[in-house]
Coordinates of C-alpha atoms in Angstrom, one line a residue:
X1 CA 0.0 0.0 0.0
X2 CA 2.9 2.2 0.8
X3 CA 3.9 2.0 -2.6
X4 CA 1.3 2.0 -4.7
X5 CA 0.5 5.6 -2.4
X6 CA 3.9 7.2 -3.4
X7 CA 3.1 5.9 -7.4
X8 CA -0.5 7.7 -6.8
X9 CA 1.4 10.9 -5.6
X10 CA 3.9 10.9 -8.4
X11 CA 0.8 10.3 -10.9
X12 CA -0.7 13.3 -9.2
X13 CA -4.0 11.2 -7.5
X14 CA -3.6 12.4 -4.1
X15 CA -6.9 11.3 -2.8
X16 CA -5.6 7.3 -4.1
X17 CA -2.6 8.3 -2.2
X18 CA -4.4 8.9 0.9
X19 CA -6.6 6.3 0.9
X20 CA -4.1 3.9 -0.2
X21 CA -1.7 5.2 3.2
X22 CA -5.3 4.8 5.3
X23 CA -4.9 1.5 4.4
X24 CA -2.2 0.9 6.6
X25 CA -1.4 -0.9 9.7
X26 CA -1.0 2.0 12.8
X27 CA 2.5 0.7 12.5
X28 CA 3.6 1.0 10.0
X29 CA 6.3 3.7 9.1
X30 CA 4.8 6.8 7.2
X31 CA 6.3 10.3 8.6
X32 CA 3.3 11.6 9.7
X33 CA 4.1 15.1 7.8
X34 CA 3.8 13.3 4.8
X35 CA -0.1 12.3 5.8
X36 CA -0.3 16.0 7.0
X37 CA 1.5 17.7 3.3
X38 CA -1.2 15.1 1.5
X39 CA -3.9 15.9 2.7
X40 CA -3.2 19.5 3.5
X41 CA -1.7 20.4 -0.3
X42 CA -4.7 18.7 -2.1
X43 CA -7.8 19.6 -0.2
X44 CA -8.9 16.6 1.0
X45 CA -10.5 17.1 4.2
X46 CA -13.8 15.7 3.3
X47 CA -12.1 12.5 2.6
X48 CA -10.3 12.4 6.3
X49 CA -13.6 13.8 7.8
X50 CA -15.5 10.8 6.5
X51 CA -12.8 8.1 7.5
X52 CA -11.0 10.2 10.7
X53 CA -11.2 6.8 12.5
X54 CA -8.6 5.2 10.2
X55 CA -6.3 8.2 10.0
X56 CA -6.1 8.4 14.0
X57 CA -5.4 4.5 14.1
X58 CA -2.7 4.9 11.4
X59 CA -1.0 7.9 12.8
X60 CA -2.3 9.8 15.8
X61 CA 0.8 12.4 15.7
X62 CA -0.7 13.5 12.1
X63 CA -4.3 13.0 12.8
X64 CA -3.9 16.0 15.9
X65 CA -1.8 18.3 13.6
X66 CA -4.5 18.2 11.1
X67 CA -7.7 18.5 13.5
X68 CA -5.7 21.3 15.3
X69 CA -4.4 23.1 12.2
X70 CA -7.5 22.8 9.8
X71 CA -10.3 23.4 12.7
X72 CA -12.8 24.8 10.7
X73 CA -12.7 22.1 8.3
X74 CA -13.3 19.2 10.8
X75 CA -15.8 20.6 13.7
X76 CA -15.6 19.2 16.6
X77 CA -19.3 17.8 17.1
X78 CA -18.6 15.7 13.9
X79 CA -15.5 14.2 14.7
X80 CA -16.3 12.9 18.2
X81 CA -19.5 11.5 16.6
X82 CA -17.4 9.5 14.3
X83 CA -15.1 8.7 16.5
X84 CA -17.5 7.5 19.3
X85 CA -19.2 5.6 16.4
X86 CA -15.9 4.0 16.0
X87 CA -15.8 2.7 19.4
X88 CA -18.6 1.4 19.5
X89 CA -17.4 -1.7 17.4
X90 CA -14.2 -3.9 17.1
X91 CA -11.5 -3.7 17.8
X92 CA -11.1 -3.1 21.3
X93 CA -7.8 -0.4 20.5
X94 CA -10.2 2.0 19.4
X95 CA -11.9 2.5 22.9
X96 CA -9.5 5.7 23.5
X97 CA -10.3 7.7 20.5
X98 CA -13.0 10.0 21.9
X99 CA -10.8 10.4 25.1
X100 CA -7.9 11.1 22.7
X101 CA -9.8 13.7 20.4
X102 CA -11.2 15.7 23.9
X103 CA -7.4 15.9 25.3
X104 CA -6.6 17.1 21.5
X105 CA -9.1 20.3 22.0
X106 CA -8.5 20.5 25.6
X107 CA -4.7 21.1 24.3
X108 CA -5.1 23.1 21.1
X109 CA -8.7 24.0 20.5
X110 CA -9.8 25.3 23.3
X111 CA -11.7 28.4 21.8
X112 CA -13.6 25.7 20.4
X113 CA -14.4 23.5 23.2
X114 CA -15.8 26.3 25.3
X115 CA -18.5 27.5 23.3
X116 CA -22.1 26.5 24.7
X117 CA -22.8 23.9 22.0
X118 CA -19.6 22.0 22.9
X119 CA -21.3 21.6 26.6
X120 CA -21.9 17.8 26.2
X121 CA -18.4 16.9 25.6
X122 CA -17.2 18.5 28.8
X123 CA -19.2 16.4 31.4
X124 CA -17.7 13.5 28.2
X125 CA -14.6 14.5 29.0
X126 CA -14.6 14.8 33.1
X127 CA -15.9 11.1 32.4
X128 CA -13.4 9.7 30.6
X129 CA -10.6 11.1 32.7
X130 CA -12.1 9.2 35.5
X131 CA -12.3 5.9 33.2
X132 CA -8.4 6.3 31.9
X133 CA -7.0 8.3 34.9
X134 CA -6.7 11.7 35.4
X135 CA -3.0 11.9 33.1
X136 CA -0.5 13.5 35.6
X137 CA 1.3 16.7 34.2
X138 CA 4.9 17.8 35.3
X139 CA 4.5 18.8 38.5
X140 CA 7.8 21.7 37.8
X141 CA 5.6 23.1 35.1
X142 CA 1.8 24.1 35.3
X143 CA 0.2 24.4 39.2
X144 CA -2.1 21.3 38.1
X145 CA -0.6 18.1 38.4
X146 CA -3.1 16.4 36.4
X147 CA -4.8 17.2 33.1
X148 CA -8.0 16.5 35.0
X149 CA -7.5 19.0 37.7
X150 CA -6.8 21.8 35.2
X151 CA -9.6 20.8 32.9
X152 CA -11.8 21.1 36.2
X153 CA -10.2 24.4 37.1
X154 CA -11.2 25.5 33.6
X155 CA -14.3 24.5 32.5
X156 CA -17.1 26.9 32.0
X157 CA -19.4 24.4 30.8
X158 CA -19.1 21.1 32.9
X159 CA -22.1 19.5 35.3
X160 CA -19.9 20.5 38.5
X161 CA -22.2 17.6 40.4
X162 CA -21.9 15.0 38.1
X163 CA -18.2 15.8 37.6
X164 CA -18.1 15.5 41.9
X165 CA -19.9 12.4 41.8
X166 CA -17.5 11.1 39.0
X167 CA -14.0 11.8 40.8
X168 CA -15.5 10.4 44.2
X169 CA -16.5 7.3 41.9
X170 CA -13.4 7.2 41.0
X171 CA -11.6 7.9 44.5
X172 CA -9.8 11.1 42.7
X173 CA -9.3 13.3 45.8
X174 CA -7.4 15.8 44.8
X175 CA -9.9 16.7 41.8
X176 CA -12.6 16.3 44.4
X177 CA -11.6 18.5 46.8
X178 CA -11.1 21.1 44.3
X179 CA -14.6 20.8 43.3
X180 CA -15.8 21.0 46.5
X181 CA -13.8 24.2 47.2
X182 CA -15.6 25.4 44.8
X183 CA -19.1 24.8 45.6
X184 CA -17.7 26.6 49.2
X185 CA -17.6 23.7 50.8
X186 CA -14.2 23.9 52.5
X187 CA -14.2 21.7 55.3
X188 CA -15.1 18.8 53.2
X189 CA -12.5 19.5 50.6
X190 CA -9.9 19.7 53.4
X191 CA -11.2 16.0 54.6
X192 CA -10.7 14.9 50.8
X193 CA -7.3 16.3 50.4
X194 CA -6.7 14.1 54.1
X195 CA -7.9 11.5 53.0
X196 CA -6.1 11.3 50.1
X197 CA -2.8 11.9 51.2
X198 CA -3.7 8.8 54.1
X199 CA -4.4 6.9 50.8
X200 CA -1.3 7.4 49.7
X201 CA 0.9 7.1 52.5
X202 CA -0.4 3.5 52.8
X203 CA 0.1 2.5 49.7

């Protein structure tokens, strides 16, 4: 397939080209910038739109340079509809992409995710941190050592009580004494950030 895609590119048939490359096993080796220059130099965002599930599994470096880049041409209410759509069959591997694609906007589309139509995929999001884990950050770098406590810290949009009843769930003190904090209940945020750190010292 890897051949017959760089014949299709020297024949000028970029869209054969890309489809023959989405054809490919996620390991295989294709740079992702040349998935990125294909698609970007000959327009073919439709085509990645309809099939975004294949280009993720093939590479996930291009795939978020291309949703990030070309924002307008794959909105974000389409992709994670795809996406989830995708999970919702075999194989298993794809049971990340939706988690994957929310981290991507969370990181570099951000305008995006905030706007009022985008609400659903917070209260997504907050739930699939607490399914996969909460992603810890550098703790030198930003005051949040998880992705989860700064998405938390961030959102406009999220169900703040379903996001609490999530992160107790999932015994994520931390995240849950910041959202009781914020709801002004200090006490019990204190007892959570106790608790947690007993948590930890057995362990």
């Amino acid at each position: 397939a890897e051949a017959a895609a760089e014949l299709y590119v020297l024949d000028g048939q970029g869209e054969k080209a890309l489809r023959a490359l989405l054809d490919l096993d996620r390991a295989a080796a294709v740079a992702p910038s040349v998935l990125v220059d294909l698609v970007a130099s000959n327009e073919l965002f439709d085509v990645v739109s309809n099939d975004v599930a294949r280009l993720v599994r093939v590479s996930r470096e291009a795939a978020g340079e291309l949703l990030s880049q070309h924002a307008r041409a794959f909105p974000l209410d389409d992709v994670a509809a795809r996406l989830l759509d995708a999970e919702s069959g075999p194989p298993s591997r794809d049971a990340d992409l939706v988690f994957w694609f929310l981290r991507l906007c969370f990181e570099r589309r951000r305008d995006d995710l905030e706007t009022p139509q985008h609400e659903r995929w917070h209260d997504e999001l907050v739930r699939r941190y607490c399914r996969h884990g909460p992603c810890e950050r550098p703790t030198e770098g930003p005051l949040y050592d998880s992705e989860l406590l700064a998405f938390l810290a961030w959102s406009p949009l999220m169900d703040g009580a379903a996001a609490l009843a999530e992160v107790e769930a999932a015994g994520l003190r931390d995240e849950q004494a910041l959202l009781l904090g914020r709801e002004g209940r200090g006490e019990a945020a204190v007892d959570a950030l106790l608790e947690g750190r007993a948590e930890t010292a057995v362990a």
